[in-house]
Backbone as XML, in Angstrom:
<?xml version="1.0"?>
<chain id="A" units="angstrom">
  <residue number="1" name="MET">
    <atom name="N" x="-5.373" y="-20.477" z="-9.696"/>
    <atom name="CA" x="-4.016" y="-19.529" z="-9.681"/>
    <atom name="C" x="-4.788" y="-18.464" z="-9.600"/>
  </residue>
  <residue number="2" name="GLY">
    <atom name="N" x="-6.229" y="-17.898" z="-10.517"/>
    <atom name="CA" x="-6.465" y="-16.797" z="-10.110"/>
    <atom name="C" x="-7.355" y="-16.750" z="-8.995"/>
  </residue>
  <residue number="3" name="HIS">
    <atom name="N" x="-8.223" y="-17.307" z="-8.854"/>
    <atom name="CA" x="-9.311" y="-17.827" z="-7.630"/>
    <atom name="C" x="-8.669" y="-17.347" z="-6.251"/>
  </residue>
  <residue number="4" name="LEU">
    <atom name="N" x="-7.588" y="-17.990" z="-6.323"/>
    <atom name="CA" x="-6.625" y="-18.493" z="-4.980"/>
    <atom name="C" x="-6.109" y="-16.655" z="-5.043"/>
  </residue>
  <residue number="5" name="PHE">
    <atom name="N" x="-5.678" y="-16.268" z="-5.593"/>
    <atom name="CA" x="-5.313" y="-14.625" z="-5.755"/>
    <atom name="C" x="-6.135" y="-13.890" z="-5.244"/>
  </residue>
  <residue number="6" name="LEU">
    <atom name="N" x="-7.245" y="-14.185" z="-5.976"/>
    <atom name="CA" x="-8.309" y="-13.149" z="-5.437"/>
    <atom name="C" x="-8.830" y="-13.110" z="-4.064"/>
  </residue>
  <residue number="7" name="ILE">
    <atom name="N" x="-8.947" y="-14.967" z="-3.938"/>
    <atom name="CA" x="-9.069" y="-15.054" z="-2.263"/>
    <atom name="C" x="-7.970" y="-14.178" z="-1.454"/>
  </residue>
  <residue number="8" name="VAL">
    <atom name="N" x="-6.779" y="-14.255" z="-1.594"/>
    <atom name="CA" x="-5.548" y="-13.787" z="-0.945"/>
    <atom name="C" x="-5.481" y="-12.047" z="-1.121"/>
  </residue>
  <residue number="9" name="ILE">
    <atom name="N" x="-6.489" y="-11.517" z="-1.892"/>
    <atom name="CA" x="-6.305" y="-9.926" z="-2.200"/>
    <atom name="C" x="-7.465" y="-9.716" z="-1.366"/>
  </residue>
  <residue number="10" name="ARG">
    <atom name="N" x="-8.353" y="-10.407" z="-1.165"/>
    <atom name="CA" x="-10.028" y="-9.878" z="-0.499"/>
    <atom name="C" x="-9.414" y="-9.775" z="0.988"/>
  </residue>
  <residue number="11" name="ILE">
    <atom name="N" x="-8.659" y="-11.183" z="1.663"/>
    <atom name="CA" x="-8.328" y="-11.038" z="2.834"/>
    <atom name="C" x="-7.727" y="-10.062" z="3.418"/>
  </residue>
  <residue number="12" name="PHE">
    <atom name="N" x="-6.400" y="-10.092" z="2.537"/>
    <atom name="CA" x="-5.860" y="-8.577" z="2.443"/>
    <atom name="C" x="-6.353" y="-7.343" z="2.766"/>
  </residue>
  <residue number="13" name="LEU">
    <atom name="N" x="-7.225" y="-7.217" z="2.012"/>
    <atom name="CA" x="-8.086" y="-5.913" z="2.079"/>
    <atom name="C" x="-8.915" y="-5.755" z="3.177"/>
  </residue>
  <residue number="14" name="ARG">
    <atom name="N" x="-9.485" y="-6.914" z="3.896"/>
    <atom name="CA" x="-10.408" y="-7.003" z="4.502"/>
    <atom name="C" x="-9.742" y="-6.713" z="6.006"/>
  </residue>
  <residue number="15" name="THR">
    <atom name="N" x="-8.656" y="-7.319" z="5.605"/>
    <atom name="CA" x="-7.624" y="-6.821" z="7.078"/>
    <atom name="C" x="-7.273" y="-5.709" z="7.532"/>
  </residue>
  <residue number="16" name="ILE">
    <atom name="N" x="-6.800" y="-5.081" z="5.989"/>
    <atom name="CA" x="-6.403" y="-3.472" z="6.108"/>
    <atom name="C" x="-7.952" y="-2.981" z="6.811"/>
  </residue>
  <residue number="17" name="GLN">
    <atom name="N" x="-9.031" y="-3.291" z="6.230"/>
    <atom name="CA" x="-10.389" y="-2.317" z="6.409"/>
    <atom name="C" x="-10.327" y="-2.400" z="8.053"/>
  </residue>
  <residue number="18" name="LEU">
    <atom name="N" x="-10.299" y="-4.192" z="8.728"/>
    <atom name="CA" x="-10.272" y="-3.989" z="10.200"/>
    <atom name="C" x="-9.163" y="-3.356" z="10.799"/>
  </residue>
  <residue number="19" name="VAL">
    <atom name="N" x="-8.353" y="-3.206" z="10.324"/>
    <atom name="CA" x="-7.128" y="-2.258" z="11.120"/>
    <atom name="C" x="-7.384" y="-0.885" z="11.456"/>
  </residue>
  <residue number="20" name="VAL">
    <atom name="N" x="-8.134" y="-0.366" z="10.243"/>
    <atom name="CA" x="-8.474" y="1.575" z="9.706"/>
    <atom name="C" x="-9.584" y="1.353" z="10.634"/>
  </residue>
  <residue number="21" name="ASP">
    <atom name="N" x="-10.629" y="0.262" z="10.878"/>
    <atom name="CA" x="-11.832" y="0.458" z="11.421"/>
    <atom name="C" x="-11.548" y="0.713" z="13.311"/>
  </residue>
  <residue number="22" name="TYR">
    <atom name="N" x="-10.635" y="0.074" z="13.559"/>
    <atom name="CA" x="-9.433" y="0.034" z="14.943"/>
    <atom name="C" x="-9.211" y="1.123" z="15.382"/>
  </residue>
  <residue number="23" name="PHE">
    <atom name="N" x="-8.605" y="1.597" z="14.365"/>
    <atom name="CA" x="-8.036" y="2.704" z="14.716"/>
    <atom name="C" x="-8.862" y="4.025" z="14.801"/>
  </residue>
  <residue number="24" name="ILE">
    <atom name="N" x="-9.695" y="3.929" z="13.450"/>
    <atom name="CA" x="-10.666" y="5.096" z="13.480"/>
    <atom name="C" x="-11.222" y="4.997" z="14.781"/>
  </residue>
  <residue number="25" name="HIS">
    <atom name="N" x="-12.002" y="4.061" z="15.758"/>
    <atom name="CA" x="-12.710" y="3.677" z="16.641"/>
    <atom name="C" x="-11.803" y="4.240" z="17.510"/>
  </residue>
  <residue number="26" name="ILE">
    <atom name="N" x="-10.956" y="4.158" z="18.095"/>
    <atom name="CA" x="-10.072" y="4.664" z="18.792"/>
    <atom name="C" x="-10.072" y="5.989" z="18.858"/>
  </residue>
  <residue number="27" name="HIS">
    <atom name="N" x="-9.493" y="6.372" z="17.770"/>
    <atom name="CA" x="-9.250" y="8.048" z="17.726"/>
    <atom name="C" x="-10.911" y="8.689" z="18.230"/>
  </residue>
  <residue number="28" name="VAL">
    <atom name="N" x="-12.022" y="8.011" z="17.349"/>
    <atom name="CA" x="-13.497" y="8.573" z="17.484"/>
    <atom name="C" x="-13.413" y="8.929" z="19.405"/>
  </residue>
  <residue number="29" name="ASN">
    <atom name="N" x="-12.997" y="8.304" z="19.789"/>
    <atom name="CA" x="-13.456" y="7.886" z="21.387"/>
    <atom name="C" x="-12.693" y="8.790" z="22.219"/>
  </residue>
  <residue number="30" name="ASN">
    <atom name="N" x="-11.276" y="9.303" z="21.580"/>
    <atom name="CA" x="-10.193" y="10.246" z="21.702"/>
    <atom name="C" x="-10.834" y="11.787" z="21.423"/>
  </residue>
  <residue number="31" name="VAL">
    <atom name="N" x="-11.917" y="11.831" z="20.487"/>
    <atom name="CA" x="-11.774" y="12.902" z="19.523"/>
    <atom name="C" x="-12.834" y="12.895" z="19.357"/>
  </residue>
  <residue number="32" name="GLU">
    <atom name="N" x="-13.530" y="14.215" z="19.297"/>
    <atom name="CA" x="-15.289" y="14.688" z="19.228"/>
    <atom name="C" x="-15.132" y="14.616" z="17.271"/>
  </residue>
  <residue number="33" name="ASN">
    <atom name="N" x="-14.457" y="14.803" z="16.336"/>
    <atom name="CA" x="-14.696" y="15.256" z="15.391"/>
    <atom name="C" x="-15.012" y="13.632" z="14.822"/>
  </residue>
  <residue number="34" name="VAL">
    <atom name="N" x="-15.892" y="13.449" z="14.922"/>
    <atom name="CA" x="-16.593" y="12.232" z="14.269"/>
    <atom name="C" x="-16.698" y="12.206" z="12.663"/>
  </residue>
  <residue number="35" name="ASP">
    <atom name="N" x="-16.849" y="13.287" z="12.059"/>
    <atom name="CA" x="-17.520" y="13.835" z="10.613"/>
    <atom name="C" x="-16.145" y="13.361" z="10.129"/>
  </residue>
  <residue number="36" name="CYS">
    <atom name="N" x="-15.226" y="14.008" z="10.666"/>
    <atom name="CA" x="-14.043" y="14.064" z="10.214"/>
    <atom name="C" x="-13.132" y="12.710" z="9.850"/>
  </residue>
  <residue number="37" name="MET">
    <atom name="N" x="-13.377" y="11.190" z="10.785"/>
    <atom name="CA" x="-13.029" y="10.217" z="10.884"/>
    <atom name="C" x="-14.073" y="9.472" z="9.942"/>
  </residue>
  <residue number="38" name="LEU">
    <atom name="N" x="-15.532" y="10.224" z="9.505"/>
    <atom name="CA" x="-16.544" y="9.179" z="8.763"/>
    <atom name="C" x="-15.935" y="9.512" z="7.095"/>
  </residue>
  <residue number="39" name="PHE">
    <atom name="N" x="-15.089" y="10.789" z="7.050"/>
    <atom name="CA" x="-14.741" y="11.457" z="5.487"/>
    <atom name="C" x="-13.543" y="10.775" z="5.187"/>
  </residue>
  <residue number="40" name="TYR">
    <atom name="N" x="-12.732" y="10.258" z="6.461"/>
    <atom name="CA" x="-11.522" y="9.302" z="5.822"/>
    <atom name="C" x="-11.699" y="7.900" z="5.621"/>
  </residue>
  <residue number="41" name="HIS">
    <atom name="N" x="-12.620" y="7.641" z="6.422"/>
    <atom name="CA" x="-13.144" y="6.431" z="6.044"/>
    <atom name="C" x="-13.747" y="6.119" z="5.319"/>
  </residue>
  <residue number="42" name="ASN">
    <atom name="N" x="-14.550" y="6.968" z="4.295"/>
    <atom name="CA" x="-15.600" y="6.738" z="3.082"/>
    <atom name="C" x="-13.912" y="6.981" z="2.337"/>
  </residue>
  <residue number="43" name="LYS">
    <atom name="N" x="-13.015" y="7.950" z="2.147"/>
    <atom name="CA" x="-11.745" y="7.742" z="1.543"/>
    <atom name="C" x="-11.274" y="6.606" z="1.387"/>
  </residue>
  <residue number="44" name="LEU">
    <atom name="N" x="-10.883" y="6.076" z="2.295"/>
    <atom name="CA" x="-10.080" y="4.739" z="2.494"/>
    <atom name="C" x="-11.116" y="3.564" z="1.668"/>
  </residue>
  <residue number="45" name="THR">
    <atom name="N" x="-12.481" y="3.366" z="2.039"/>
    <atom name="CA" x="-13.048" y="2.464" z="1.290"/>
    <atom name="C" x="-13.356" y="2.738" z="-0.126"/>
  </residue>
  <residue number="46" name="THR">
    <atom name="N" x="-13.246" y="3.775" z="-0.783"/>
    <atom name="CA" x="-12.991" y="4.135" z="-1.957"/>
    <atom name="C" x="-11.582" y="3.717" z="-2.282"/>
  </residue>
  <residue number="47" name="THR">
    <atom name="N" x="-10.668" y="4.201" z="-2.004"/>
    <atom name="CA" x="-9.195" y="3.732" z="-2.480"/>
    <atom name="C" x="-9.048" y="2.166" z="-2.588"/>
  </residue>
  <residue number="48" name="LYS">
    <atom name="N" x="-9.470" y="1.103" z="-1.739"/>
    <atom name="CA" x="-9.484" y="-0.318" z="-1.522"/>
    <atom name="C" x="-10.256" y="-0.530" z="-2.192"/>
  </residue>
  <residue number="49" name="TRP">
    <atom name="N" x="-11.390" y="-0.287" z="-3.160"/>
    <atom name="CA" x="-12.216" y="-0.438" z="-4.090"/>
    <atom name="C" x="-11.372" y="-0.433" z="-5.158"/>
  </residue>
  <residue number="50" name="GLY">
    <atom name="N" x="-10.641" y="0.590" z="-5.473"/>
    <atom name="CA" x="-10.085" y="1.212" z="-6.640"/>
    <atom name="C" x="-8.986" y="0.081" z="-6.834"/>
  </residue>
  <residue number="51" name="ILE">
    <atom name="N" x="-8.127" y="-0.140" z="-5.334"/>
    <atom name="CA" x="-6.753" y="-0.983" z="-5.833"/>
    <atom name="C" x="-7.700" y="-2.442" z="-6.463"/>
  </residue>
  <residue number="52" name="PHE">
    <atom name="N" x="-8.664" y="-2.614" z="-5.791"/>
    <atom name="CA" x="-9.664" y="-3.566" z="-6.124"/>
    <atom name="C" x="-9.577" y="-3.884" z="-7.239"/>
  </residue>
  <residue number="53" name="LEU">
    <atom name="N" x="-10.288" y="-2.859" z="-7.849"/>
    <atom name="CA" x="-10.538" y="-3.191" z="-9.375"/>
    <atom name="C" x="-9.449" y="-3.052" z="-10.320"/>
  </residue>
  <residue number="54" name="LEU">
    <atom name="N" x="-8.187" y="-2.291" z="-10.333"/>
    <atom name="CA" x="-7.307" y="-2.310" z="-10.928"/>
    <atom name="C" x="-6.392" y="-3.422" z="-10.789"/>
  </residue>
  <residue number="55" name="LEU">
    <atom name="N" x="-6.350" y="-4.338" z="-9.626"/>
    <atom name="CA" x="-5.784" y="-5.716" z="-9.635"/>
    <atom name="C" x="-6.558" y="-6.481" z="-10.466"/>
  </residue>
  <residue number="56" name="LEU">
    <atom name="N" x="-7.901" y="-6.512" z="-10.357"/>
    <atom name="CA" x="-8.489" y="-7.097" z="-11.369"/>
    <atom name="C" x="-8.310" y="-6.708" z="-13.180"/>
  </residue>
  <residue number="57" name="TRP">
    <atom name="N" x="-8.544" y="-5.810" z="-13.184"/>
    <atom name="CA" x="-8.240" y="-5.188" z="-14.867"/>
    <atom name="C" x="-6.502" y="-6.053" z="-15.026"/>
  </residue>
  <residue number="58" name="ILE">
    <atom name="N" x="-5.922" y="-5.613" z="-14.334"/>
    <atom name="CA" x="-4.429" y="-6.499" z="-14.354"/>
    <atom name="C" x="-4.614" y="-8.068" z="-14.570"/>
  </residue>
  <residue number="59" name="MET">
    <atom name="N" x="-5.140" y="-8.354" z="-13.823"/>
    <atom name="CA" x="-5.535" y="-10.053" z="-14.078"/>
    <atom name="C" x="-5.959" y="-10.511" z="-15.436"/>
  </residue>
  <residue number="60" name="TRP">
    <atom name="N" x="-7.236" y="-9.795" z="-15.460"/>
    <atom name="CA" x="-7.777" y="-9.691" z="-16.969"/>
    <atom name="C" x="-7.148" y="-9.622" z="-18.185"/>
  </residue>
  <residue number="61" name="LYS">
    <atom name="N" x="-6.121" y="-8.685" z="-18.118"/>
    <atom name="CA" x="-4.914" y="-8.143" z="-18.955"/>
    <atom name="C" x="-3.940" y="-9.271" z="-18.970"/>
  </residue>
  <residue number="62" name="SER">
    <atom name="N" x="-3.465" y="-9.723" z="-17.996"/>
    <atom name="CA" x="-2.204" y="-10.721" z="-17.990"/>
    <atom name="C" x="-3.124" y="-12.001" z="-18.853"/>
  </residue>
  <residue number="63" name="PRO">
    <atom name="N" x="-1.632" y="-12.678" z="-19.531"/>
    <atom name="CA" x="-2.054" y="-14.146" z="-20.481"/>
    <atom name="C" x="-2.073" y="-14.874" z="-19.568"/>
  </residue>
</chain>
């Protein structure tokens, strides 16, 4: 059960990452402000890992 949940979470997070990358790519093509986009991309990646670790911790604590 736990492994299936982890796989679903990973697919979900990967999908979010791909969508974010797609929108950033479109935005970078329209705007010269690449540094700003990279900054937001790094923040989103950090947030994604934070959520992932939080979910792992909840799974570990749950009986």
